[in-house]
Amino acid sequence: MTQIIPKPGIMDIALYVSGESRLPGRSDVLKLSSNENPLGCSDKARAAFVAAAADLHRYPSTDHAALRHAIGEIHGLDPDRIICGVGSDEVLQFVTHAFAGLGDEVITTQHGFSMYPILARMVGAVPVTVPETERRIDVGAILAAVTDRTRIVFIANPANPTGTMLTQDEVQGLVDGLPAHVLLVHDGAYTEFAAGADGGAGLVDRHPNVIMTRTFSKIHGLGGLRIGWGYAARDIIDVLNRIRQPFNLSNAQMAAAEAAIRDTAFRDHCADLNARMRDRLRQSLIQMGIGCDESFANFVLVRFAGPAEAEAADAALRADGILVRRVAGYGLPAALRITLGDETGVTRVLDCLGRFMQGRRT
Ligand SMILES: *Cc1c(COP(=O)(O)O)cnc(C)c1O
């Protein structure tokens, strides 16, 4: 027996399950399981990535200044209060490492993103999961769960996998109700798909205990590149920078991300297509008698009569070469999360589910 024992909490971590990408024997797989951009990424981002290949022998910038300034310029934020990471996942990890430890409590919600409890356990903290109301985050339930040991509250807004969103007043009520020693992480991975949303930037400007996280993986279509960022009060960013590895991002990552954030035309085009596909898919599903909350993200959560029907629908989709996400692990066994595709992709999903529902009625 080994005497090499991991720190407390680590062996309680259930490995993250990512969206499937392959079906044996099929070349026409439509992958709608990971909330990726059906249009790929900006051509300018791809060109910048390729150009960066000329300098692979050079160490990258340690302070990410060019990228932070580009982000600041496009979003109207102070670049000195931005930190960049290997996906927003890494920024979330910095936050957890810096502000929670053994025996502390980290609040997440019933259908919340599965990375949050993983991160809490990574540092020996206790993930405290509070109920949601009808697949929406319940601010009152979060506030009721806060104790002296609470260090961090994680919410994604819009949320994954429900796609629902709190109003600005609700989020403000959450911040106002939190004690000053609790950090609110406002995860804005899907902000760009929610018209008019600021991802939590305004909250950060008004409150020293809020951090906003954002990603290049969703609307910018750069999930494979692994890059994200956070925005918070200067002293919080200063803490996080102390535990960040100096060369956490490569030149190629930063170059592509900078080109992506400056390509606002591509971003807006993606947001527009997404909004149209979201309306089309949701309205058609509702007409078929399938439950579907309004989504503010780039996916919809589709609710069936029960777990068996959800499984059968998933099987029907797979038989048609379509991969979506089972969300039983998120406390939603009767639902499937379907990423929005382009016109053709949405048509394929609707054709398949239309036949599936027809088959169940006859
Ligand atoms: C996709 C997603 C992220 C982004 O993760 P990256 O590490 O930036 O790829 C963050 N939070 C939520 C809720 C997500 O769904």
Coordinates of C-alpha atoms and ligand atoms in Angstrom, one line a residue:
M1 CA 0.0 0.0 0.0
T2 CA 1.3 3.4 -0.9
Q3 CA 2.1 5.9 1.8
I4 CA 1.8 8.7 -0.6
I5 CA -1.6 10.2 0.4
P6 CA -3.3 13.1 -1.5
K7 CA -4.5 16.1 0.4
P8 CA -8.1 16.0 1.8
G9 CA -10.9 16.3 -0.7
I10 CA -8.9 15.3 -3.8
M11 CA -10.1 11.7 -3.8
D12 CA -13.7 12.9 -3.5
I13 CA -13.5 14.6 -6.9
A14 CA -15.6 13.0 -9.6
L15 CA -13.8 13.5 -12.9
Y16 CA -15.3 16.1 -15.2
V17 CA -17.3 14.6 -18.0
S18 CA -16.9 16.5 -21.3
G19 CA -19.3 16.4 -24.3
E20 CA -18.9 13.4 -26.6
S21 CA -17.5 14.0 -30.0
R22 CA -17.6 10.7 -31.9
L23 CA -20.0 8.1 -33.0
P24 CA -18.4 4.9 -34.2
G25 CA -18.8 4.4 -37.9
R26 CA -20.3 7.8 -38.7
S27 CA -18.6 10.6 -40.6
D28 CA -21.6 13.0 -40.5
V29 CA -21.6 13.6 -36.7
L30 CA -23.3 16.8 -35.6
K31 CA -21.6 17.7 -32.3
L32 CA -24.0 19.7 -30.2
S33 CA -22.7 18.5 -26.8
S34 CA -20.2 21.1 -25.8
N35 CA -21.7 24.6 -26.5
E36 CA -19.2 25.2 -29.3
N37 CA -19.6 27.8 -32.0
P38 CA -21.2 26.3 -35.1
L39 CA -19.4 28.9 -37.2
G40 CA -16.0 28.0 -35.8
C41 CA -13.8 31.0 -35.0
S42 CA -12.9 34.4 -36.6
D43 CA -10.7 34.0 -39.7
K44 CA -8.6 36.8 -38.2
A45 CA -8.0 34.7 -35.1
R46 CA -7.0 31.8 -37.2
A47 CA -4.6 33.9 -39.2
A48 CA -3.0 35.4 -36.0
F49 CA -2.6 31.9 -34.6
V50 CA -0.8 30.7 -37.8
A51 CA 1.4 33.9 -37.8
A52 CA 2.4 33.2 -34.2
A53 CA 4.1 29.9 -35.4
A54 CA 7.0 32.0 -36.6
D55 CA 8.0 32.7 -33.0
L56 CA 7.6 29.4 -31.3
H57 CA 11.1 29.6 -29.8
R58 CA 10.2 32.9 -27.9
Y59 CA 8.9 32.9 -24.4
P60 CA 5.5 34.7 -24.2
S61 CA 4.8 37.9 -22.3
T62 CA 4.2 37.2 -18.6
D63 CA 1.8 40.1 -18.1
H64 CA -0.5 39.6 -21.1
A65 CA -0.4 43.3 -21.6
A66 CA -1.4 43.4 -25.3
L67 CA -4.4 41.0 -24.8
R68 CA -5.5 42.8 -21.6
H69 CA -5.5 46.1 -23.3
A70 CA -7.5 44.8 -26.3
I71 CA -10.1 43.3 -23.9
G72 CA -10.2 46.6 -21.9
E73 CA -10.6 48.6 -25.1
I74 CA -13.4 46.4 -26.5
H75 CA -15.3 46.1 -23.3
G76 CA -14.6 49.5 -21.8
L77 CA -12.7 48.0 -18.8
D78 CA -9.6 48.9 -16.9
P79 CA -6.8 46.6 -18.2
D80 CA -5.1 46.6 -14.9
R81 CA -8.1 44.9 -13.3
I82 CA -8.1 42.0 -15.9
I83 CA -6.4 38.6 -15.5
C84 CA -6.1 36.0 -18.3
G85 CA -6.0 32.3 -17.9
V86 CA -6.0 28.9 -19.6
G87 CA -9.7 29.0 -20.2
S88 CA -11.9 30.7 -17.7
D89 CA -11.5 27.4 -15.8
E90 CA -8.0 28.5 -14.8
V91 CA -9.2 31.8 -13.6
L92 CA -11.9 30.0 -11.5
Q93 CA -9.1 27.8 -10.2
F94 CA -7.0 30.8 -9.2
V95 CA -9.9 32.2 -7.3
T96 CA -10.6 28.9 -5.4
H97 CA -6.9 28.4 -4.6
A98 CA -6.5 31.9 -3.4
F99 CA -9.6 32.4 -1.3
A100 CA -10.8 29.0 -0.1
G101 CA -9.1 26.2 1.9
L102 CA -9.5 23.3 4.2
G103 CA -12.9 23.3 5.9
D104 CA -14.1 26.4 4.2
E105 CA -17.5 26.4 2.4
V106 CA -18.1 27.2 -1.3
I107 CA -21.7 27.7 -2.4
T108 CA -22.9 26.3 -5.7
T109 CA -26.4 25.7 -6.9
Q110 CA -28.5 22.6 -7.7
H111 CA -28.0 22.6 -11.4
G112 CA -24.8 24.6 -11.4
F113 CA -21.7 24.1 -13.6
S114 CA -19.9 20.9 -12.5
M115 CA -16.5 22.5 -12.3
Y116 CA -17.5 24.5 -9.2
P117 CA -17.7 21.6 -6.7
I118 CA -14.6 20.0 -8.4
L119 CA -12.6 23.2 -7.6
A120 CA -13.9 23.4 -4.1
R121 CA -12.8 19.9 -3.4
M122 CA -9.4 20.5 -5.0
V123 CA -8.6 22.9 -2.1
G124 CA -10.2 20.8 0.6
A125 CA -13.2 23.1 0.9
V126 CA -16.7 21.8 1.3
P127 CA -19.1 22.4 -1.7
V128 CA -22.5 23.4 -0.4
T129 CA -25.2 22.9 -3.0
V130 CA -28.4 25.0 -2.6
P131 CA -31.7 24.3 -4.4
E132 CA -32.8 26.2 -7.4
T133 CA -36.5 27.1 -8.2
E134 CA -37.8 25.7 -11.5
R135 CA -34.3 25.6 -12.9
R136 CA -33.5 29.1 -11.9
I137 CA -30.9 30.2 -9.3
D138 CA -32.7 31.1 -6.1
V139 CA -31.0 34.1 -4.5
G140 CA -32.8 33.6 -1.2
A141 CA -31.6 30.0 -1.0
I142 CA -28.0 31.1 -1.5
L143 CA -28.2 33.8 1.1
A144 CA -29.8 31.4 3.6
A145 CA -26.9 29.0 3.1
V146 CA -24.1 31.5 3.9
T147 CA -22.2 30.9 7.1
D148 CA -19.1 32.2 8.8
R149 CA -17.2 29.6 6.8
T150 CA -18.5 30.6 3.4
R151 CA -15.7 32.0 1.2
I152 CA -17.0 31.9 -2.3
V153 CA -20.4 31.8 -4.1
F154 CA -20.3 30.5 -7.7
I155 CA -23.0 31.4 -10.2
A156 CA -23.1 31.2 -13.9
N157 CA -25.4 33.9 -15.4
P158 CA -26.7 32.8 -17.9
A159 CA -26.5 29.4 -16.3
N160 CA -25.2 26.1 -17.8
P161 CA -27.0 23.7 -18.4
T162 CA -30.3 25.4 -17.7
G163 CA -29.8 28.5 -19.9
T164 CA -31.8 30.6 -17.5
M165 CA -30.7 34.0 -16.2
L166 CA -31.2 36.2 -13.2
T167 CA -32.3 39.7 -13.6
Q168 CA -29.9 42.6 -12.8
D169 CA -32.0 43.3 -9.7
E170 CA -31.8 39.7 -8.5
V171 CA -28.0 39.6 -8.9
Q172 CA -27.8 43.0 -7.1
G173 CA -29.9 41.6 -4.3
L174 CA -27.5 38.7 -4.0
V175 CA -24.5 40.9 -3.7
D176 CA -26.2 43.2 -1.3
G177 CA -27.2 40.2 0.9
L178 CA -23.7 38.7 1.0
P179 CA -21.4 39.4 3.9
A180 CA -18.3 41.4 2.9
H181 CA -16.0 38.3 3.5
V182 CA -17.7 36.3 0.7
L183 CA -16.6 36.6 -2.9
L184 CA -19.2 36.3 -5.6
V185 CA -17.9 34.7 -8.8
H186 CA -20.2 35.9 -11.6
D187 CA -19.3 33.5 -14.4
G188 CA -20.2 35.2 -17.7
A189 CA -19.2 32.4 -20.1
Y190 CA -22.5 33.0 -22.0
T191 CA -22.8 36.8 -21.6
E192 CA -22.5 37.6 -25.3
F193 CA -25.6 35.5 -26.1
A194 CA -27.8 37.5 -23.7
A195 CA -28.6 40.7 -25.4
G196 CA -27.6 43.8 -23.4
A197 CA -25.9 41.8 -20.6
D198 CA -22.6 43.1 -19.2
G199 CA -21.4 39.8 -17.7
G200 CA -21.3 41.4 -14.2
A201 CA -18.8 44.2 -15.1
G202 CA -21.1 46.8 -13.5
L203 CA -21.3 44.8 -10.3
V204 CA -17.5 44.5 -10.1
D205 CA -17.2 48.3 -10.4
R206 CA -19.6 48.8 -7.5
H207 CA -18.5 46.0 -5.2
P208 CA -15.0 44.8 -4.0
N209 CA -16.2 41.3 -3.5
V210 CA -17.3 40.3 -7.0
I211 CA -15.3 38.8 -9.8
M212 CA -16.5 38.4 -13.4
T213 CA -15.1 35.6 -15.5
R214 CA -15.4 35.4 -19.2
T215 CA -14.2 33.0 -21.9
F216 CA -13.0 32.8 -25.5
S217 CA -14.4 29.3 -25.7
K218 CA -18.1 30.1 -26.5
I219 CA -19.0 33.0 -28.7
H220 CA -15.4 33.4 -30.0
G221 CA -15.3 29.7 -31.0
L222 CA -11.9 29.1 -29.4
G223 CA -12.6 26.3 -27.0
G224 CA -9.6 24.4 -28.4
L225 CA -7.3 27.3 -27.7
R226 CA -8.0 27.4 -23.9
I227 CA -8.2 31.1 -23.0
G228 CA -10.4 33.1 -20.6
W229 CA -10.2 36.1 -18.4
G230 CA -11.5 37.7 -15.2
Y231 CA -12.2 41.2 -14.1
A232 CA -12.3 42.4 -10.5
A233 CA -11.1 45.0 -8.0
R234 CA -7.4 45.6 -8.3
D235 CA -6.5 44.0 -5.0
I236 CA -8.3 40.8 -6.0
I237 CA -6.4 40.6 -9.3
D238 CA -3.2 41.3 -7.5
V239 CA -3.8 38.2 -5.3
L240 CA -4.6 36.0 -8.3
N241 CA -1.5 37.1 -10.2
R242 CA 0.6 35.8 -7.4
I243 CA -0.5 32.3 -7.9
R244 CA -0.6 32.4 -11.7
Q245 CA 2.3 30.8 -13.5
P246 CA 4.2 33.5 -15.3
F247 CA 4.0 31.8 -18.7
N248 CA 0.5 30.4 -18.4
L249 CA -0.5 31.6 -21.9
S250 CA 1.4 31.0 -25.1
N251 CA 2.1 33.6 -27.7
A252 CA -0.2 31.8 -30.1
Q253 CA -3.1 31.8 -27.6
M254 CA -2.7 35.5 -26.9
A255 CA -2.4 36.5 -30.5
A256 CA -5.4 34.5 -31.6
A257 CA -7.5 35.8 -28.6
E258 CA -6.5 39.4 -29.3
A259 CA -7.6 39.1 -33.0
A260 CA -10.8 37.4 -31.9
I261 CA -11.8 40.0 -29.4
R262 CA -11.1 42.8 -31.9
D263 CA -13.3 41.1 -34.6
T264 CA -16.5 42.5 -33.2
A265 CA -18.3 42.0 -36.6
F266 CA -17.8 38.2 -36.4
R267 CA -18.9 38.2 -32.7
D268 CA -22.1 40.1 -33.5
H269 CA -22.8 37.9 -36.5
C270 CA -22.5 34.8 -34.2
A271 CA -24.8 36.4 -31.6
D272 CA -27.4 37.2 -34.2
L273 CA -27.4 33.8 -35.7
N274 CA -27.6 32.2 -32.2
A275 CA -30.6 34.4 -31.2
R276 CA -32.5 33.4 -34.4
M277 CA -31.7 29.7 -34.0
R278 CA -32.6 29.7 -30.3
D279 CA -36.1 31.2 -31.1
R280 CA -36.6 28.8 -34.0
L281 CA -35.6 25.7 -32.0
R282 CA -37.5 26.6 -28.9
Q283 CA -40.7 27.6 -30.7
S284 CA -40.7 24.4 -32.7
L285 CA -40.0 22.2 -29.7
I286 CA -42.8 23.8 -27.8
Q287 CA -45.1 23.1 -30.7
M288 CA -44.1 19.4 -30.5
G289 CA -45.1 19.4 -26.9
I290 CA -41.6 19.4 -25.6
G291 CA -40.8 21.5 -22.5
C292 CA -38.2 24.2 -23.0
D293 CA -37.4 27.2 -20.8
E294 CA -36.4 30.5 -22.4
S295 CA -32.6 30.3 -22.9
F296 CA -30.2 33.2 -22.7
A297 CA -27.2 31.1 -23.9
N298 CA -26.1 29.2 -27.0
F299 CA -28.0 26.0 -26.1
V300 CA -31.5 25.0 -24.9
L301 CA -32.4 22.6 -22.2
V302 CA -35.0 20.3 -23.6
R303 CA -37.3 18.6 -21.1
F304 CA -39.1 15.3 -21.7
A305 CA -41.8 13.5 -19.9
G306 CA -39.3 11.6 -17.8
P307 CA -35.8 10.0 -17.7
A308 CA -36.9 7.1 -20.0
E309 CA -38.2 9.4 -22.6
A310 CA -35.1 11.6 -22.4
E311 CA -32.9 8.5 -22.9
A312 CA -35.0 7.4 -25.9
A313 CA -34.8 10.9 -27.4
D314 CA -31.0 10.8 -26.9
A315 CA -30.9 7.4 -28.6
A316 CA -33.0 8.7 -31.5
L317 CA -30.6 11.7 -31.9
R318 CA -27.5 9.4 -31.8
A319 CA -29.1 7.1 -34.4
D320 CA -29.2 10.2 -36.6
G321 CA -25.6 11.1 -35.9
I322 CA -26.4 13.9 -33.5
L323 CA -24.6 14.2 -30.2
V324 CA -26.2 16.2 -27.4
R325 CA -25.5 16.4 -23.7
R326 CA -27.2 14.2 -21.1
V327 CA -27.6 16.2 -17.9
A328 CA -28.6 13.6 -15.3
G329 CA -25.4 14.4 -13.5
Y330 CA -26.7 18.0 -13.1
G331 CA -29.9 16.8 -11.4
L332 CA -31.8 16.9 -14.7
P333 CA -32.4 13.3 -15.7
A334 CA -35.4 14.0 -17.9
A335 CA -33.7 16.6 -19.9
L336 CA -31.1 17.0 -22.7
R337 CA -29.0 20.0 -23.3
I338 CA -28.7 20.8 -27.0
T339 CA -26.2 23.3 -28.3
L340 CA -27.6 25.6 -31.0
G341 CA -26.2 24.7 -34.5
D342 CA -26.5 26.7 -37.7
E343 CA -29.6 26.5 -39.9
T344 CA -28.8 23.0 -41.2
G345 CA -27.9 21.7 -37.7
V346 CA -31.1 23.0 -36.1
T347 CA -33.1 21.5 -39.0
R348 CA -31.5 18.1 -38.4
V349 CA -32.4 18.3 -34.7
L350 CA -36.0 19.3 -35.4
D351 CA -36.5 16.6 -38.1
C352 CA -35.2 14.0 -35.7
L353 CA -37.2 15.1 -32.6
G354 CA -40.3 15.7 -34.8
R355 CA -40.2 12.0 -35.9
F356 CA -39.4 10.9 -32.4
M357 CA -42.4 12.7 -30.8
Q358 CA -44.6 11.5 -33.7
G359 CA -43.6 8.0 -33.0
R360 CA -44.5 8.3 -29.3
R361 CA -48.0 9.6 -30.0
T362 CA -49.0 6.9 -32.5
Ligands
LIG1 C1 -18.0 26.7 -21.0 C2 -18.1 27.3 -19.7 C3 -17.0 28.0 -19.2 C4 -15.8 28.2 -20.0 O1 -14.8 27.4 -19.7 P1 -13.4 27.6 -20.4 O2 -12.4 27.0 -19.4 O3 -13.2 29.1 -20.6 O4 -13.4 26.9 -21.7 C5 -17.1 28.5 -17.9 N1 -18.2 28.4 -17.2 C6 -19.3 27.8 -17.7 C7 -20.5 27.8 -16.8 C8 -19.3 27.2 -18.9 O5 -20.3 26.6 -19.4

